[in-house]
Short mmCIF file of C-alpha atoms in Angstrom, two decimals:
data_model
loop_
_atom_site.label_atom_id
_atom_site.label_comp_id
_atom_site.label_asym_id
_atom_site.label_seq_id
_atom_site.Cartn_x
_atom_site.Cartn_y
_atom_site.Cartn_z
CA MET H 1 -12.44 8.59 0.74
CA PHE H 2 -9.29 7.10 -0.50
CA ILE H 3 -5.92 8.42 -1.37
CA GLU H 4 -3.30 6.56 -3.27
CA GLY H 5 -0.24 6.94 -2.20
CA ASP H 6 3.30 6.88 0.39
CA ASN H 7 1.13 6.68 3.34
CA LEU H 8 3.78 9.29 5.06
CA ASP H 9 3.39 11.59 2.84
CA VAL H 10 -0.76 11.92 3.18
CA LEU H 11 0.08 11.93 6.76
CA ARG H 12 2.23 15.54 6.24
CA LEU H 13 -1.05 16.63 3.69
CA LEU H 14 -3.16 16.54 6.02
CA GLN H 15 -2.16 18.46 8.80
CA LYS H 16 -3.11 21.46 8.43
CA SER H 17 -7.39 20.46 6.77
CA TYR H 18 -6.96 17.19 9.70
CA ARG H 19 -5.48 18.48 12.29
CA SER H 20 -7.84 17.72 15.18
CA LYS H 21 -10.41 16.49 13.24
CA VAL H 22 -9.78 12.77 12.96
CA LYS H 23 -12.52 10.18 16.01
CA VAL H 24 -10.75 7.08 15.01
CA ILE H 25 -8.15 5.85 13.89
CA TYR H 26 -7.91 2.32 12.54
CA ILE H 27 -3.98 0.66 11.17
CA ASP H 28 -3.45 -2.58 10.46
CA PRO H 29 0.42 -2.42 9.32
CA PRO H 30 2.76 -4.65 7.90
CA TYR H 31 3.84 -7.17 11.38
CA ASN H 32 7.32 -7.38 10.20
CA THR H 33 7.77 -11.21 9.59
CA GLY H 34 9.56 -11.17 7.10
CA ASN H 35 7.23 -13.41 5.17
CA ASP H 36 4.54 -10.68 3.73
CA GLY H 37 5.73 -8.51 1.27
CA PHE H 38 2.11 -8.58 -0.29
CA THR H 39 1.65 -4.27 0.72
CA TYR H 40 4.14 -2.89 2.51
CA GLY H 41 7.90 -5.15 2.04
CA ASP H 42 6.58 -7.08 5.53
CA THR H 43 10.08 -7.06 6.82
CA PHE H 44 12.45 -3.92 7.45
CA SER H 45 15.93 -3.71 8.30
CA GLU H 46 19.17 -1.60 8.34
CA PRO H 47 22.04 -2.88 6.51
CA GLU H 48 24.29 -4.83 9.03
CA ASN H 49 27.29 -2.04 8.72
CA GLN H 50 25.09 0.65 9.20
CA TYR H 51 23.28 -1.42 12.26
CA LEU H 52 26.54 -1.81 14.12
CA ARG H 53 28.24 1.73 14.01
CA ALA H 54 24.83 2.42 15.63
CA ILE H 55 25.05 0.02 18.91
CA GLY H 56 29.22 0.32 18.07
CA ALA H 57 29.98 -2.93 17.40
CA LEU H 58 32.27 -1.48 14.36
CA ASP H 59 34.16 1.91 14.40
CA GLU H 60 35.41 4.15 11.71
CA ASP H 61 37.36 1.65 10.01
CA GLY H 62 35.15 -0.78 10.13
CA VAL H 63 36.31 -3.24 12.81
CA ARG H 64 34.01 -5.14 15.39
CA GLN H 65 34.28 -3.96 18.49
CA VAL H 66 32.75 -7.34 19.91
CA SER H 67 33.10 -10.68 18.68
CA GLU H 68 30.03 -12.71 19.56
CA LEU H 69 26.57 -10.87 17.56
CA GLN H 70 24.56 -12.88 15.81
CA ASP H 71 21.35 -12.13 18.62
CA GLY H 72 22.25 -8.48 18.70
CA LEU H 73 21.70 -8.57 15.16
CA LYS H 74 18.11 -9.03 15.52
CA GLY H 75 17.96 -5.77 16.58
CA ARG H 76 18.25 -4.14 13.13
CA PHE H 77 15.61 -6.16 11.86
CA HIS H 78 13.00 -3.90 14.79
CA ALA H 79 15.57 -0.96 13.47
CA GLY H 80 14.19 -0.74 10.69
CA TRP H 81 10.76 -1.46 11.16
CA LEU H 82 10.47 1.54 13.89
CA ASN H 83 12.04 3.62 12.00
CA MET H 84 8.89 2.86 9.79
CA MET H 85 5.88 3.60 11.89
CA TYR H 86 7.45 5.71 14.16
CA PRO H 87 7.51 9.69 11.60
CA ARG H 88 4.17 7.46 10.70
CA LEU H 89 2.53 7.39 14.16
CA LYS H 90 4.00 10.60 15.63
CA LEU H 91 1.77 12.86 12.48
CA ALA H 92 -0.99 10.21 13.21
CA ARG H 93 -1.35 11.83 17.30
CA GLU H 94 -1.86 15.03 15.42
CA LEU H 95 -4.95 14.29 13.58
CA LEU H 96 -6.89 13.33 16.79
CA THR H 97 -9.31 14.90 17.86
CA ASP H 98 -8.63 15.64 21.64
CA ASP H 99 -11.32 13.17 22.87
CA GLY H 100 -9.95 10.39 19.86
CA VAL H 101 -8.54 7.21 19.85
CA ILE H 102 -6.54 4.88 17.68
CA PHE H 103 -6.17 1.10 17.34
CA ILE H 104 -3.63 -0.45 16.08
CA SER H 105 -3.08 -4.18 15.01
CA ILE H 106 0.24 -5.96 15.71
CA ASP H 107 1.35 -9.57 16.62
CA ASP H 108 4.03 -10.57 19.05
CA ASN H 109 7.06 -9.47 16.78
CA GLU H 110 6.40 -5.76 17.01
CA GLN H 111 4.29 -6.19 19.60
CA ALA H 112 7.04 -4.58 22.65
CA ASN H 113 8.55 -2.51 20.67
CA LEU H 114 4.84 -0.85 19.53
CA LYS H 115 3.94 -0.95 23.31
CA LEU H 116 7.04 1.04 23.94
CA LEU H 117 7.20 3.83 21.15
CA CYS H 118 3.41 4.80 21.17
CA ASP H 119 3.84 5.60 24.83
CA GLU H 120 6.81 7.72 23.67
CA ILE H 121 4.78 9.20 21.34
CA PHE H 122 1.20 9.16 22.33
CA GLY H 123 2.18 9.57 26.21
CA GLU H 124 1.95 6.62 28.85
CA ASP H 125 -0.44 8.10 31.00
CA ASN H 126 -2.76 7.37 27.62
CA PHE H 127 -2.52 3.88 26.87
CA VAL H 128 -6.03 2.30 27.17
CA ALA H 129 -6.09 -1.22 26.79
CA GLN H 130 -4.15 -4.12 24.83
CA LEU H 131 -6.92 -6.08 23.10
CA ILE H 132 -6.25 -10.06 22.32
CA TRP H 133 -7.57 -10.78 19.02
CA GLU H 134 -8.56 -15.11 18.98
CA ASN H 135 -6.99 -14.93 15.15
CA LYS H 136 -7.76 -18.57 14.54
CA GLU H 137 -10.29 -21.13 15.21
CA GLY H 138 -10.15 -24.35 16.32
CA GLY H 139 -6.96 -25.17 18.64
CA GLY H 140 -5.07 -22.89 16.47
CA GLY H 141 -2.14 -22.64 14.56
CA GLY H 142 1.71 -24.03 14.57
CA ASP H 143 3.44 -20.56 14.21
CA SER H 144 5.12 -21.33 17.68
CA LYS H 145 7.32 -24.72 18.51
CA HIS H 146 6.26 -23.93 21.68
CA PHE H 147 2.66 -23.08 22.30
CA ARG H 148 -0.11 -22.84 19.30
CA ILE H 149 0.07 -19.71 18.83
CA LYS H 150 -4.39 -18.21 17.92
CA HIS H 151 -4.05 -14.80 18.86
CA GLU H 152 -2.81 -11.08 18.11
CA TYR H 153 -3.30 -8.09 19.24
CA VAL H 154 -4.35 -4.23 19.51
CA LEU H 155 -2.94 -2.18 21.21
CA VAL H 156 -5.50 1.46 22.48
CA TYR H 157 -4.14 4.52 22.76
CA ALA H 158 -5.92 7.68 23.46
CA LYS H 159 -4.86 11.26 22.50
CA THR H 160 -5.65 12.55 25.84
CA ARG H 161 -7.29 9.67 27.76
CA ALA H 162 -9.86 11.86 30.61
CA MET H 163 -11.15 12.50 27.09
CA LEU H 164 -12.18 9.73 25.57
CA SER H 165 -15.46 7.50 26.11
CA ILE H 166 -15.74 3.92 25.74
CA CYS H 167 -19.82 3.33 25.08
CA GLY H 168 -20.98 -0.47 26.60
CA VAL H 169 -21.33 -3.13 23.97
CA GLU H 170 -25.03 -4.31 23.17
CA ILE H 171 -26.09 -6.71 25.95
CA GLU H 172 -26.84 -9.92 23.64
CA ASP H 173 -30.08 -12.42 24.65
CA GLN H 174 -28.50 -15.70 25.30
CA ASP H 175 -26.12 -14.01 27.68
CA ARG H 176 -28.32 -13.84 29.98
CA TYR H 177 -31.65 -12.67 29.45
CA LYS H 178 -32.42 -16.44 28.45
CA TYR H 179 -36.29 -16.25 29.55
CA SER H 180 -39.19 -15.12 27.82
CA ASP H 181 -43.56 -13.92 28.41
CA ALA H 182 -45.86 -12.14 26.45
CA TYR H 183 -43.87 -9.06 26.61
CA GLU H 184 -40.87 -10.30 24.80
CA SER H 185 -41.72 -7.75 21.25
CA ARG H 186 -41.52 -4.98 23.42
CA ARG H 187 -39.28 -5.53 26.60
CA GLY H 188 -37.22 -8.41 24.77
CA LYS H 189 -35.61 -11.68 26.78
CA TYR H 190 -35.60 -11.33 31.05
CA GLN H 191 -33.40 -12.29 33.47
CA LEU H 192 -34.36 -13.55 37.51
CA VAL H 193 -33.47 -10.99 40.03
CA LYS H 194 -34.12 -12.30 43.64
CA LEU H 195 -36.40 -9.62 45.00
CA ASP H 196 -34.78 -9.40 48.32
CA SER H 197 -31.18 -9.13 49.87
CA ALA H 198 -28.80 -9.09 52.65
CA SER H 199 -26.94 -6.53 51.81
CA ILE H 200 -28.54 -3.19 51.14
CA GLN H 201 -29.36 -0.48 54.08
CA GLN H 202 -32.54 -2.64 55.89
CA SER H 203 -36.03 -0.12 56.69
CA GLU H 204 -38.77 -1.77 58.60
CA SER H 205 -41.25 -0.92 55.61
CA LEU H 206 -39.18 -3.51 53.18
CA LYS H 207 -39.46 -6.14 55.08
CA TYR H 208 -43.27 -7.04 54.24
CA VAL H 209 -44.75 -10.15 54.47
CA ILE H 210 -45.88 -11.55 50.93
CA GLU H 211 -48.60 -14.01 50.66
CA HIS H 212 -48.38 -16.65 48.01
CA GLU H 213 -51.23 -19.03 47.91
CA GLY H 214 -51.49 -19.44 50.82
CA GLU H 215 -47.85 -19.72 52.23
CA GLN H 216 -46.54 -16.23 54.00
CA ILE H 217 -43.32 -15.44 52.57
CA ARG H 218 -40.31 -13.44 54.16
CA PRO H 219 -37.24 -11.14 53.02
CA ASN H 220 -34.40 -12.41 53.45
CA GLY H 221 -33.24 -8.74 55.22
CA CYS H 222 -35.59 -6.89 52.81
CA TRP H 223 -37.00 -6.05 49.85
CA ARG H 224 -35.99 -4.01 47.17
CA TRP H 225 -39.01 -3.05 45.98
CA SER H 226 -42.10 -1.11 48.30
CA LYS H 227 -45.01 -2.44 48.57
CA ALA H 228 -46.37 -0.12 45.76
CA LYS H 229 -44.16 -1.23 43.46
CA TYR H 230 -44.09 -5.18 44.40
CA LYS H 231 -48.14 -4.73 43.63
CA TRP H 232 -47.18 -2.29 40.92
CA GLY H 233 -45.05 -5.94 39.19
CA ILE H 234 -47.36 -8.17 40.20
CA GLU H 235 -49.32 -5.94 38.39
CA ASN H 236 -47.74 -5.75 35.04
CA GLY H 237 -46.09 -8.59 34.54
CA PHE H 238 -42.52 -7.48 36.74
CA ILE H 239 -43.02 -9.98 39.18
CA VAL H 240 -42.06 -14.16 39.56
CA ILE H 241 -42.76 -16.85 42.34
CA LYS H 242 -41.06 -20.00 42.41
CA LYS H 243 -39.65 -22.93 43.57
CA GLY H 244 -35.67 -23.07 44.72
CA ARG H 245 -33.69 -26.33 44.79
CA ASN H 246 -34.42 -25.69 48.16
CA ARG H 247 -38.54 -26.52 48.13
CA LYS H 248 -38.87 -22.47 49.10
CA LEU H 249 -40.88 -19.24 47.95
CA SER H 250 -38.64 -17.31 46.47
CA VAL H 251 -39.33 -13.67 44.84
CA TYR H 252 -37.23 -12.74 42.07
CA SER H 253 -38.10 -9.33 39.08
CA LYS H 254 -37.52 -9.99 35.77
CA GLN H 255 -35.30 -6.67 34.75
CA TYR H 256 -35.71 -6.93 30.59
CA LEU H 257 -33.55 -6.74 27.62
CA LYS H 258 -35.02 -3.62 26.99
CA VAL H 259 -36.91 -1.82 29.58
CA ASP H 260 -36.28 -0.94 32.64
CA ASN H 261 -38.36 -1.62 36.34
CA GLU H 262 -40.67 1.43 35.49
CA ASP H 263 -41.38 -0.38 32.25
CA LYS H 264 -39.75 2.55 30.75
CA PRO H 265 -37.13 2.26 27.09
CA ILE H 266 -33.47 0.77 27.72
CA ASP H 267 -30.48 0.43 26.24
CA ARG H 268 -28.80 -2.21 27.89
CA THR H 269 -24.83 -2.76 27.67
CA LYS H 270 -21.97 -4.20 29.23
CA ARG H 271 -18.06 -2.91 29.55
CA PRO H 272 -16.67 -4.15 26.22
CA MET H 273 -14.44 -7.57 26.69
CA GLY H 274 -10.29 -7.25 26.35
CA VAL H 275 -10.48 -10.46 24.98
CA ILE H 276 -12.23 -10.94 21.43
CA SER H 277 -13.66 -14.37 20.01
CA LYS H 278 -16.43 -14.52 17.26
CA TYR H 279 -14.00 -13.59 14.56
CA SER H 280 -11.25 -15.03 12.82
CA THR H 281 -9.25 -15.14 9.81
CA THR H 282 -11.54 -18.04 8.46
CA GLN H 283 -14.20 -14.86 8.37
CA SER H 284 -12.17 -12.93 6.20
CA ASN H 285 -11.33 -15.91 3.86
CA ARG H 286 -15.48 -16.48 3.74
CA GLU H 287 -15.72 -12.31 3.20
CA ILE H 288 -13.09 -11.75 0.81
CA GLN H 289 -14.46 -14.59 -1.42
CA ASP H 290 -17.98 -14.22 -1.11
CA LEU H 291 -17.17 -10.41 -2.25
CA PHE H 292 -14.45 -11.51 -5.23
CA GLY H 293 -15.38 -14.93 -6.21
CA LYS H 294 -11.51 -15.25 -5.82
CA MET H 295 -9.13 -15.33 -2.83
CA VAL H 296 -7.63 -11.82 -3.88
CA PHE H 297 -6.36 -11.04 -0.47
CA LYS H 298 -5.18 -13.63 2.61
CA TYR H 299 -4.01 -10.92 4.95
CA SER H 300 -7.39 -8.96 5.75
CA LYS H 301 -9.23 -8.47 9.02
CA PRO H 302 -12.70 -9.32 9.52
CA TYR H 303 -14.77 -6.16 8.93
CA GLN H 304 -16.12 -7.27 11.96
CA LEU H 305 -14.42 -6.87 14.37
CA ILE H 306 -13.21 -3.33 13.49
CA TYR H 307 -16.94 -2.48 12.98
CA ASP H 308 -17.05 -3.09 16.91
CA LEU H 309 -14.05 -1.05 17.14
CA ILE H 310 -15.85 1.59 16.01
CA LYS H 311 -18.70 1.55 17.31
CA ILE H 312 -18.10 2.09 20.74
CA CYS H 313 -16.32 5.49 20.29
CA THR H 314 -18.08 7.12 17.84
CA THR H 315 -20.92 9.18 17.14
CA LYS H 316 -23.21 9.80 14.37
CA ASP H 317 -20.92 12.08 11.47
CA ASP H 318 -17.38 11.33 12.86
CA LEU H 319 -14.36 10.73 11.13
CA ILE H 320 -12.33 7.33 10.98
CA LEU H 321 -8.59 7.18 9.44
CA ASP H 322 -6.66 4.05 8.31
CA PHE H 323 -3.64 4.27 6.62
CA PHE H 324 -2.19 0.93 6.02
CA ALA H 325 -5.53 -0.11 3.91
CA GLY H 326 -4.86 -3.11 2.96
CA SER H 327 -8.20 -4.67 1.21
CA ALA H 328 -9.63 -1.50 2.65
CA THR H 329 -11.37 -3.77 5.75
CA THR H 330 -12.70 -0.12 7.21
CA ALA H 331 -14.22 1.03 4.51
CA HIS H 332 -16.29 -1.92 4.71
CA SER H 333 -16.93 -1.63 8.54
CA VAL H 334 -17.58 2.16 7.90
CA MET H 335 -20.71 1.60 5.53
CA MET H 336 -22.21 -1.28 7.22
CA LEU H 337 -22.56 0.41 11.04
CA ASN H 338 -23.50 3.64 8.64
CA ALA H 339 -26.32 1.42 7.16
CA GLN H 340 -27.55 -0.28 9.96
CA VAL H 341 -27.71 2.75 12.07
CA ASN H 342 -28.30 5.10 9.82
CA GLY H 343 -25.45 7.25 10.49
CA GLN H 344 -23.40 9.61 8.13
CA ARG H 345 -19.65 8.29 9.70
CA ARG H 346 -16.56 9.31 7.04
CA PHE H 347 -14.17 7.21 5.74
CA LEU H 348 -10.05 8.69 4.75
CA LEU H 349 -8.09 4.98 3.33
CA VAL H 350 -4.80 5.59 2.34
CA GLN H 351 -3.22 2.80 0.18
CA LEU H 352 0.26 2.23 -1.00
CA SER H 353 -0.04 2.46 -4.73
CA GLU H 354 2.15 -1.48 -5.40
CA PRO H 355 2.06 -3.42 -8.34
CA VAL H 356 0.14 -7.06 -6.98
CA SER H 357 2.60 -9.74 -7.53
CA LYS H 358 1.43 -12.06 -10.34
CA LYS H 359 4.34 -14.69 -9.04
CA ARG H 360 3.34 -14.21 -4.77
CA ALA H 361 -0.64 -13.19 -5.04
CA GLY H 362 -1.08 -14.72 -8.44
CA GLU H 363 -5.13 -15.22 -7.51
CA ALA H 364 -5.34 -10.81 -7.20
CA TYR H 365 -3.02 -10.84 -10.32
CA ALA H 366 -5.58 -12.89 -12.59
CA TYR H 367 -8.64 -10.67 -10.95
CA CYS H 368 -7.56 -7.65 -11.58
CA ALA H 369 -6.86 -8.75 -15.19
CA GLU H 370 -9.85 -10.39 -16.32
CA THR H 371 -12.40 -7.67 -14.01
CA LEU H 372 -10.34 -4.56 -13.80
CA ASP H 373 -8.63 -4.79 -17.34
CA THR H 374 -5.98 -4.05 -16.05
CA LEU H 375 -2.69 -4.91 -17.09
CA GLU H 376 -0.79 -2.91 -14.52
CA PRO H 377 -3.09 -4.05 -10.93
CA ARG H 378 -1.52 -2.26 -7.92
CA ILE H 379 -3.32 -2.98 -4.41
CA SER H 380 -5.09 -0.13 -4.12
CA ASP H 381 -7.55 -1.26 -7.49
CA ILE H 382 -7.54 -3.96 -5.40
CA ALA H 383 -9.25 -2.04 -2.13
CA LYS H 384 -11.06 0.18 -3.98
CA GLN H 385 -13.23 -2.40 -6.16
CA ARG H 386 -14.44 -4.12 -2.21
CA ILE H 387 -15.81 -0.62 -1.39
CA ARG H 388 -17.54 -0.67 -4.15
CA LEU H 389 -18.18 -4.16 -4.32
CA ALA H 390 -18.99 -3.64 -0.15
CA GLY H 391 -21.75 -0.65 -0.73
CA GLU H 392 -23.30 -3.17 -3.17
CA LYS H 393 -23.62 -6.27 -0.93
CA ILE H 394 -24.87 -3.48 1.41
CA LYS H 395 -27.38 -2.47 -0.35
CA ARG H 396 -28.96 -5.86 -2.18
CA GLU H 397 -28.97 -6.62 1.52
CA ILE H 398 -30.37 -3.35 3.72
CA SER H 399 -33.71 -2.38 1.87
CA MET H 400 -34.97 1.31 2.33
CA LEU H 401 -31.46 2.05 2.67
CA LYS H 402 -30.43 5.65 1.31
CA ILE H 403 -27.35 6.59 2.83
CA ASP H 404 -24.55 7.47 0.38
CA LEU H 405 -22.00 4.69 -0.77
CA GLY H 406 -19.93 6.56 -2.91
CA PHE H 407 -15.66 7.74 -2.64
CA ARG H 408 -13.46 9.88 -4.00
CA VAL H 409 -10.24 9.27 -4.62
CA PHE H 410 -7.16 11.13 -5.10
CA LYS H 411 -3.54 10.36 -5.91
CA VAL H 412 -0.47 11.51 -4.57
CA ALA H 413 1.82 13.19 -7.38
CA GLY H 414 4.50 16.21 -7.41
CA SER H 415 3.62 19.19 -5.91
CA ILE H 416 3.06 22.56 -8.42
CA PHE H 417 4.53 24.18 -5.23
CA LEU H 418 8.13 22.45 -4.67
CA ARG H 419 10.91 24.92 -4.01
CA ASP H 420 14.17 24.14 -5.14
CA ASP H 421 15.30 23.82 -1.49
CA GLU H 422 12.43 20.94 -0.95
CA LYS H 423 13.67 19.55 -3.83
CA LYS H 424 16.47 17.93 -2.15
CA LEU H 425 14.82 17.40 0.44
CA MET H 426 13.12 15.41 -1.51
CA GLU H 427 16.20 12.89 -2.72
CA THR H 428 16.09 12.38 1.58
CA LYS H 429 15.30 9.42 3.37
CA GLN H 430 11.42 8.81 4.27
CA GLY H 431 11.70 8.42 7.77
CA GLU H 432 13.21 11.94 8.26
CA LEU H 433 10.13 13.81 8.12
CA LEU H 434 11.35 16.65 5.66
CA ARG H 435 9.67 16.43 2.02
CA TYR H 436 6.25 18.03 1.64
CA THR H 437 4.17 16.83 -1.42
CA THR H 438 1.38 17.24 -2.70
CA ASP H 439 -0.96 15.50 -4.98
CA LEU H 440 -1.93 17.55 -7.46
CA LYS H 441 -0.76 18.39 -10.82
CA ARG H 442 -0.51 22.55 -12.67
CA GLU H 443 -2.39 21.79 -16.10
CA ASP H 444 -5.60 20.52 -13.77
CA PHE H 445 -7.81 22.65 -12.40
CA ASP H 446 -9.35 20.77 -10.53
CA SER H 447 -6.34 18.57 -8.92
CA LEU H 448 -4.55 22.32 -8.19
CA ILE H 449 -8.17 23.72 -6.76
CA TYR H 450 -7.94 20.31 -4.11
CA GLU H 451 -3.94 21.64 -3.54
CA VAL H 452 -4.69 25.28 -2.64
CA VAL H 453 -8.19 23.91 -1.33
CA LEU H 454 -5.27 21.02 1.16
CA HIS H 455 -2.93 24.20 1.77
CA THR H 456 -5.64 26.89 2.57
CA GLY H 457 -6.90 24.34 5.48
CA VAL H 458 -10.61 22.66 4.06
CA MET H 459 -11.19 19.06 4.36
CA LEU H 460 -11.21 16.73 1.11
CA ASP H 461 -14.92 16.16 1.18
CA GLU H 462 -16.36 19.82 1.44
CA GLN H 463 -18.56 19.98 -1.34
CA LEU H 464 -15.96 22.27 -3.94
CA ARG H 465 -18.33 23.93 -7.18
CA ARG H 466 -16.91 25.01 -9.90
CA GLU H 467 -18.33 28.77 -11.82
CA GLU H 468 -16.68 30.50 -15.33
CA VAL H 469 -16.00 33.97 -15.15
CA GLY H 470 -15.12 36.62 -18.12
CA GLY H 471 -17.18 35.23 -21.47
CA GLY H 472 -16.29 30.87 -19.27
CA ASN H 473 -12.71 31.85 -20.36
CA TYR H 474 -11.87 31.25 -16.84
CA PRO H 475 -13.09 28.83 -14.36
CA ILE H 476 -13.43 29.70 -10.32
CA ALA H 477 -14.11 27.76 -6.98
CA LEU H 478 -16.34 28.32 -4.83
CA CYS H 479 -15.57 26.20 -1.09
CA THR H 480 -16.79 27.17 2.29
CA ARG H 481 -17.53 30.55 1.70
CA ARG H 482 -14.00 30.99 0.11
CA CYS H 483 -13.04 32.23 -3.73
CA TYR H 484 -10.58 29.86 -5.57
CA CYS H 485 -8.60 31.64 -8.30
CA VAL H 486 -5.77 30.02 -9.82
CA THR H 487 -5.48 29.46 -13.61
CA GLU H 488 -3.40 32.24 -15.65
CA GLY H 489 -4.91 35.42 -17.48
CA LEU H 490 -6.31 36.94 -14.38
CA THR H 491 -7.35 40.99 -14.23
CA GLN H 492 -9.23 43.19 -12.88
CA ASP H 493 -11.96 43.30 -14.75
CA ILE H 494 -12.42 39.64 -14.15
CA VAL H 495 -11.83 40.40 -10.00
CA GLN H 496 -14.70 43.14 -10.18
CA GLU H 497 -16.73 40.16 -12.30
CA ILE H 498 -16.98 37.33 -9.91
CA ILE H 499 -17.36 39.70 -6.82
CA ASP H 500 -20.25 41.11 -8.49
CA ARG H 501 -21.45 37.84 -9.61
CA HIS H 502 -20.59 36.24 -5.95
CA GLY H 503 -18.89 38.61 -3.57
CA ASP H 504 -21.79 36.79 -1.59
CA GLU H 505 -21.33 33.18 -1.35
CA PHE H 506 -17.14 34.40 0.26
CA ASP H 507 -15.30 36.27 2.64
CA THR H 508 -11.32 35.63 1.08
CA LEU H 509 -10.48 35.19 -2.18
CA PHE H 510 -7.30 32.93 -2.66
CA TYR H 511 -4.76 33.71 -5.65
CA LEU H 512 -1.70 32.24 -7.67
CA GLY H 513 0.18 34.97 -7.87
CA ASP H 514 1.31 33.47 -11.32
CA CYS H 515 -1.68 33.49 -12.00
CA LEU H 516 -2.00 36.32 -12.65
CA ALA H 517 -1.91 39.04 -16.36
CA PRO H 518 1.18 39.44 -17.68
CA THR H 519 0.34 43.03 -17.52
CA VAL H 520 -1.16 42.58 -13.70
CA SER H 521 0.19 43.42 -10.54
CA TYR H 522 -0.91 42.79 -7.06
CA ALA H 523 -1.69 46.29 -6.17
CA GLU H 524 -3.78 45.92 -8.70
CA ILE H 525 -5.58 43.08 -8.21
CA GLU H 526 -5.59 45.07 -5.32
CA ALA H 527 -7.33 47.71 -5.92
CA ALA H 528 -9.90 45.96 -8.00
CA ILE H 529 -10.89 44.05 -4.88
CA LYS H 530 -11.48 47.61 -3.01
CA LEU H 531 -13.45 48.82 -5.44
CA ALA H 532 -15.92 45.88 -6.84
CA GLU H 533 -16.35 45.09 -3.38
CA GLY H 534 -18.25 48.09 -1.99
CA ASP H 535 -20.16 47.20 0.87
CA LYS H 536 -18.76 43.95 1.16
CA SER H 537 -16.15 43.17 2.92
CA VAL H 538 -13.70 40.88 0.66
CA LYS H 539 -10.11 39.61 2.08
CA ALA H 540 -7.80 38.74 -0.40
CA LEU H 541 -4.87 36.35 0.26
CA ASN H 542 -2.31 35.47 -2.40
CA PHE H 543 -1.58 31.91 -2.10
CA TYR H 544 2.42 31.63 -3.15
#
């Protein structure tokens, strides 16, 4: 699912329907570098005088109370960025499941401030890790006059750390499992492990003598396997006897990658590393070039990075949220993971519908104009196209693929339910967490239905079925044991027909107060429901 709009508005909208439903959040917010104006303006600073008053360095008459302020003024840039991030993270936390986790990409500009902010919002006890991602190949960049910087960070916080489960990552052949034998196709490669050990608790039954080619081999301490187990190992290819550097015979067991020491299938894993060095921005640039044929986005993350983060903490049908979607790398990662493991993970991406600057992002602008045939290209256009192109590529590369790679698109607009007092709040600053808007227009039945659905706690990816009653002139929507009546002209006869025809499909009937026909009252609708339902149990709710 893809939603165009300010992520603060969207996060508010999702509070009822998506509270405690999101397993993983990954975000790559603006780094506040002052250089990247592509997505959100990547510089956030308060007006100088406003900041000085806030820190007590300027009195009510505008007189400075401190003379040396140049270094102190740097704080206003951090303050603006933190004011932008705080409400978004606060709302995002409520969407996480109790065993959910959030990954946040960041660099040195705001890492320290972000850590403090997350400690406050998620709690210090729920800090999981600060991963280091080596984002540049070779010697790194000339970002600093003191050191060559070639890394960023990924902050990891849990909703409830005690409930978080991080899966091990697959052990690759080249790590330790480097030997091959005739059993490789089923058992995988193997590593050698000495069969004797001086550290385990010794037992006389484990001190037997092994004879090999006329020589006797005694353990250093005792053997790890019993004599019967050793005999089984010899017969089934699990034992290797060879001379070491000291020219003495040593006995080894084979530890295979795909089976245990009883020849039963096993998934061997290791804990994920805190330093990620496999992927770089060079790789992400190649991915963009490969998909679009142009460098339409210069600051994306390699999809494999997010793929790995999602893989270690999600199961087959979990929901993943990214509310700084950018070029939609997260969607690409989720689709690829689903394709490779036959999963049904869902993504929910949010991206501000900001214009693409012809001056600052010429290739992206040209691509949108030429390929997407739009004269007013937006970042969200590129993101949606990335999802389409990535889906097509996955289908080409993975044969017999049967998963759904389609996605729905919503766009944030004004709410039909905006009251006068809420209209005033619309004029307040974004960071005050007060405004409440939705994505739907009253004259559009489908949009109107989705707004009501959100307000009633139903997720946007649920199947909504439209039906016609009243001689085909009155549309209704059925979804998750609910019936919605939102257009004008609702009468007792229509209510009776709805219950007669579809009463077995819903338990609750939602209707808008001002959708009643002019001569019909609430009481008459309630009476019609009671009269029509008979032995059915239908609850009617007047929604606004």
